[in-house]
């Protein structure tokens, strides 16, 4: 399968460029497109790209929440729980096929980030935003705290979850450290809870791991989460 990532940023926001990318992806038979826009009018951009790319289409709702913080509050972390949840529902209502939600990273894990020496740090943008928000306010991840509500929305709008690997290793030296494995363990319960409500799930991974550990990572994930 071939996935194509496109999208605007706070540094470059040209919708015509993104439309051109989407059309090229469709022309050469990409299987999916992900709109990673976090700059400009992200809702209008998303709707425009959905029309331009009639193939499987994914988004990352935390980017919309981030954009809202920047545009409205001039601070990407000046967000409420509702801002996180509204961003997800906005994406679902617009008809995206799947959304990446960084739900496996909890407040307890975020606090451990500060104690675990990682060579590559936290390389997930959504994971970084979520962790920084939790540490700033000493609050639980809204997507984790309100996961059952997200499941109901996903079922209502027929959206598949892509459970984001917020703590994937950014360096092979961090492969299978406690942060990555703990997040993976959290995915076990999250996947089962979604399946109980007939919501489909993809589990992201493994990140940057040595080639000889890729198979082991898949086996570990399947043994924990299930061969689904």
CSV table of C-alpha atoms in Angstrom, one decimal:
chain,number,residue,atom,x,y,z
A,1,UNK,CA,0.0,0.0,0.0
A,2,UNK,CA,1.1,3.5,-0.8
A,3,UNK,CA,0.1,6.5,1.4
A,4,UNK,CA,0.9,10.1,0.5
A,5,UNK,CA,1.3,12.8,3.1
A,6,UNK,CA,0.4,16.3,2.1
A,7,UNK,CA,-0.7,19.5,3.8
A,8,UNK,CA,-0.1,23.1,4.7
A,9,UNK,CA,2.0,24.4,7.6
A,10,UNK,CA,2.3,27.6,9.6
A,11,UNK,CA,5.3,28.4,7.4
A,12,UNK,CA,3.8,27.6,4.0
A,13,UNK,CA,0.1,27.7,3.1
A,14,UNK,CA,-0.7,27.3,-0.5
A,15,UNK,CA,-3.8,25.3,-1.2
A,16,UNK,CA,-3.1,25.1,-4.9
A,17,UNK,CA,0.1,23.3,-4.2
A,18,UNK,CA,-1.7,20.8,-2.1
A,19,UNK,CA,-4.4,20.2,-4.7
A,20,UNK,CA,-1.7,19.5,-7.3
A,21,UNK,CA,-0.1,17.0,-4.9
A,22,UNK,CA,-3.4,15.3,-4.3
A,23,UNK,CA,-4.2,15.1,-8.0
A,24,UNK,CA,-0.7,13.6,-8.7
A,25,UNK,CA,-1.3,11.0,-5.9
A,26,UNK,CA,-4.6,10.0,-7.4
A,27,UNK,CA,-3.2,9.9,-10.9
A,28,UNK,CA,-0.5,7.5,-10.0
A,29,UNK,CA,-2.8,5.3,-7.9
A,30,UNK,CA,-1.8,6.0,-4.3
A,31,UNK,CA,-4.0,4.0,-2.0
A,32,UNK,CA,-4.5,6.7,0.6
A,33,UNK,CA,-3.9,10.4,1.3
A,34,UNK,CA,-3.3,12.0,4.6
A,35,UNK,CA,-3.9,15.7,5.0
A,36,UNK,CA,-1.5,16.9,7.7
A,37,UNK,CA,-2.4,20.6,7.4
A,38,UNK,CA,-1.9,22.7,10.5
A,39,UNK,CA,-1.6,26.2,8.8
A,40,UNK,CA,-4.3,28.4,7.3
A,41,UNK,CA,-8.0,27.5,7.3
A,42,UNK,CA,-7.6,23.8,7.9
A,43,UNK,CA,-11.3,22.9,7.7
A,44,UNK,CA,-11.6,24.6,4.2
A,45,UNK,CA,-8.3,22.9,3.1
A,46,UNK,CA,-9.5,19.5,4.3
A,47,UNK,CA,-12.8,19.9,2.5
A,48,UNK,CA,-11.1,21.0,-0.7
A,49,UNK,CA,-8.7,18.1,-0.7
A,50,UNK,CA,-11.4,15.6,0.0
A,51,UNK,CA,-13.1,16.8,-3.2
A,52,UNK,CA,-9.8,16.7,-5.1
A,53,UNK,CA,-8.8,13.2,-3.9
A,54,UNK,CA,-11.7,10.7,-4.1
A,55,UNK,CA,-9.7,7.9,-2.4
A,56,UNK,CA,-9.2,6.7,1.1
A,57,UNK,CA,-8.5,9.9,3.1
A,58,UNK,CA,-7.0,10.4,6.6
A,59,UNK,CA,-6.3,13.3,8.9
A,60,UNK,CA,-4.7,14.1,12.3
A,61,UNK,CA,-7.3,16.0,14.4
A,62,UNK,CA,-4.7,17.2,17.0
A,63,UNK,CA,-3.3,19.3,14.1
A,64,UNK,CA,-6.6,21.2,13.9
A,65,UNK,CA,-6.6,21.7,17.6
A,66,UNK,CA,-3.0,23.0,17.4
A,67,UNK,CA,-4.1,25.3,14.5
A,68,UNK,CA,-7.0,26.6,16.6
A,69,UNK,CA,-4.6,27.4,19.5
A,70,UNK,CA,-2.2,29.3,17.2
A,71,UNK,CA,-5.0,31.2,15.3
A,72,UNK,CA,-7.3,32.1,18.2
A,73,UNK,CA,-5.0,32.2,21.3
A,74,UNK,CA,-1.6,32.7,19.7
A,75,UNK,CA,-0.5,29.8,21.8
A,76,UNK,CA,-0.7,26.2,20.5
A,77,UNK,CA,-1.1,24.8,24.1
A,78,UNK,CA,-3.8,27.2,25.1
A,79,UNK,CA,-6.5,24.5,24.5
A,80,UNK,CA,-9.3,22.9,26.5
A,81,UNK,CA,-10.5,19.3,26.5
A,82,UNK,CA,-13.4,20.4,24.3
A,83,UNK,CA,-10.9,21.9,21.7
A,84,UNK,CA,-9.4,18.4,21.4
A,85,UNK,CA,-12.8,16.7,21.1
A,86,UNK,CA,-14.3,19.3,18.7
A,87,UNK,CA,-11.3,18.9,16.4
A,88,UNK,CA,-12.0,15.2,16.2
A,89,UNK,CA,-15.7,15.6,15.5
A,90,UNK,CA,-15.0,18.3,12.9
A,91,UNK,CA,-12.8,15.8,11.0
A,92,UNK,CA,-15.3,13.0,11.3
A,93,UNK,CA,-18.3,15.2,10.2
A,94,UNK,CA,-16.4,16.2,7.1
A,95,UNK,CA,-16.3,12.6,6.0
A,96,UNK,CA,-12.7,11.5,6.4
A,97,UNK,CA,-12.1,7.8,6.3
A,98,UNK,CA,-9.7,7.5,9.2
A,99,UNK,CA,-8.1,9.7,11.8
A,100,UNK,CA,-4.9,9.4,13.7
A,101,UNK,CA,-5.5,10.0,17.4
A,102,UNK,CA,-2.6,10.0,19.9
A,103,UNK,CA,-4.7,8.3,22.6
A,104,UNK,CA,-2.1,5.8,23.9
A,105,UNK,CA,0.1,8.4,25.6
A,106,UNK,CA,-1.2,9.1,29.1
A,107,UNK,CA,-0.3,11.7,31.7
A,108,UNK,CA,1.7,9.1,33.6
A,109,UNK,CA,3.7,8.2,30.5
A,110,UNK,CA,4.2,11.9,29.7
A,111,UNK,CA,5.8,12.4,33.0
A,112,UNK,CA,8.2,9.5,32.5
A,113,UNK,CA,9.4,11.1,29.2
A,114,UNK,CA,11.3,13.5,31.4
A,115,UNK,CA,13.1,10.7,33.2
A,116,UNK,CA,13.9,8.4,30.3
A,117,UNK,CA,17.0,9.3,28.3
A,118,UNK,CA,16.2,9.0,24.6
A,119,UNK,CA,18.7,9.7,21.9
A,120,UNK,CA,16.0,10.8,19.5
A,121,UNK,CA,13.5,12.3,21.9
A,122,UNK,CA,9.8,12.4,21.0
A,123,UNK,CA,9.6,12.8,17.2
A,124,UNK,CA,5.8,12.6,16.9
A,125,UNK,CA,4.4,16.1,16.4
A,126,UNK,CA,1.0,15.1,17.7
A,127,UNK,CA,2.6,13.2,20.5
A,128,UNK,CA,4.7,16.2,21.4
A,129,UNK,CA,1.8,18.6,21.5
A,130,UNK,CA,-0.3,16.2,23.6
A,131,UNK,CA,2.5,15.5,26.0
A,132,UNK,CA,3.4,19.1,26.4
A,133,UNK,CA,-0.3,20.0,27.1
A,134,UNK,CA,-0.6,17.3,29.7
A,135,UNK,CA,2.6,18.4,31.5
A,136,UNK,CA,1.6,22.1,31.4
A,137,UNK,CA,-1.8,21.6,32.9
A,138,UNK,CA,-1.2,18.3,34.8
A,139,UNK,CA,-4.3,16.9,33.2
A,140,UNK,CA,-5.0,13.6,31.5
A,141,UNK,CA,-4.9,13.2,27.7
A,142,UNK,CA,-8.4,14.3,26.6
A,143,UNK,CA,-8.5,11.6,23.9
A,144,UNK,CA,-7.7,9.0,26.5
A,145,UNK,CA,-10.0,10.4,29.2
A,146,UNK,CA,-12.9,10.7,26.7
A,147,UNK,CA,-12.1,7.7,24.6
A,148,UNK,CA,-15.5,6.1,24.9
A,149,UNK,CA,-17.0,9.3,23.5
A,150,UNK,CA,-14.6,9.2,20.6
A,151,UNK,CA,-15.6,5.6,19.9
A,152,UNK,CA,-19.3,6.6,19.7
A,153,UNK,CA,-18.5,9.5,17.3
A,154,UNK,CA,-16.4,7.1,15.2
A,155,UNK,CA,-19.2,4.7,15.0
A,156,UNK,CA,-21.7,7.4,14.2
A,157,UNK,CA,-19.7,8.8,11.3
A,158,UNK,CA,-18.1,5.5,10.2
A,159,UNK,CA,-14.5,6.6,10.9
A,160,UNK,CA,-11.7,4.2,11.4
A,161,UNK,CA,-9.2,4.9,14.2
A,162,UNK,CA,-5.5,5.0,13.4
A,163,UNK,CA,-4.0,4.7,16.9
A,164,UNK,CA,-1.0,7.0,16.7
A,165,UNK,CA,2.4,5.9,18.0
A,166,UNK,CA,3.1,9.1,19.8
A,167,UNK,CA,6.2,7.5,21.4
A,168,UNK,CA,7.6,5.7,18.5
A,169,UNK,CA,11.4,5.7,18.6
A,170,UNK,CA,13.0,8.4,16.5
A,171,UNK,CA,16.4,6.7,16.7
A,172,UNK,CA,17.1,3.0,16.4
A,173,UNK,CA,19.0,3.4,19.7
A,174,UNK,CA,15.6,4.0,21.4
A,175,UNK,CA,14.0,0.9,19.9
A,176,UNK,CA,11.6,-0.9,22.2
A,177,UNK,CA,12.3,1.3,25.2
A,178,UNK,CA,9.8,1.5,28.0
A,179,UNK,CA,8.0,4.5,26.5
A,180,UNK,CA,7.3,2.7,23.2
A,181,UNK,CA,6.3,-0.6,24.9
A,182,UNK,CA,4.0,1.0,27.5
A,183,UNK,CA,2.1,2.9,24.8
A,184,UNK,CA,1.8,-0.3,22.9
A,185,UNK,CA,0.4,-2.0,26.0
A,186,UNK,CA,-2.2,0.8,26.3
A,187,UNK,CA,-3.3,0.0,22.7
A,188,UNK,CA,-4.5,-3.4,23.8
A,189,UNK,CA,-7.4,-2.1,25.8
A,190,UNK,CA,-8.1,0.8,23.4
A,191,UNK,CA,-8.3,-1.6,20.4
A,192,UNK,CA,-10.6,-4.0,22.2
A,193,UNK,CA,-12.9,-1.2,23.4
A,194,UNK,CA,-13.3,0.1,19.8
A,195,UNK,CA,-13.9,-3.4,18.4
A,196,UNK,CA,-16.7,-3.9,21.0
A,197,UNK,CA,-18.5,-1.0,19.3
A,198,UNK,CA,-17.8,-2.2,15.8
A,199,UNK,CA,-15.2,0.6,15.2
A,200,UNK,CA,-12.3,-0.4,13.0
A,201,UNK,CA,-8.7,0.2,14.2
A,202,UNK,CA,-5.3,0.5,12.7
A,203,UNK,CA,-2.3,0.5,15.2
A,204,UNK,CA,0.7,2.5,14.0
A,205,UNK,CA,4.2,1.4,14.4
A,206,UNK,CA,7.0,0.6,14.9
A,207,UNK,CA,8.9,3.8,14.2
A,208,UNK,CA,12.7,3.8,13.8
A,209,UNK,CA,13.9,0.3,14.8
A,210,UNK,CA,16.8,-1.8,13.4
A,211,UNK,CA,15.7,-3.8,10.4
A,212,UNK,CA,16.4,-7.0,12.3
A,213,UNK,CA,13.8,-6.0,14.9
A,214,UNK,CA,10.9,-5.1,12.6
A,215,UNK,CA,9.6,-8.7,12.6
A,216,UNK,CA,10.0,-8.9,16.4
A,217,UNK,CA,8.0,-5.7,16.8
A,218,UNK,CA,5.2,-7.0,14.6
A,219,UNK,CA,5.1,-10.3,16.6
A,220,UNK,CA,5.1,-8.4,19.9
A,221,UNK,CA,2.3,-6.1,18.8
A,222,UNK,CA,0.2,-8.9,17.6
A,223,UNK,CA,0.8,-11.0,20.7
A,224,UNK,CA,-0.4,-8.0,22.9
A,225,UNK,CA,-3.1,-6.5,20.7
A,226,UNK,CA,-4.2,-9.6,18.8
A,227,UNK,CA,-3.9,-10.6,15.2
A,228,UNK,CA,-6.6,-8.3,13.9
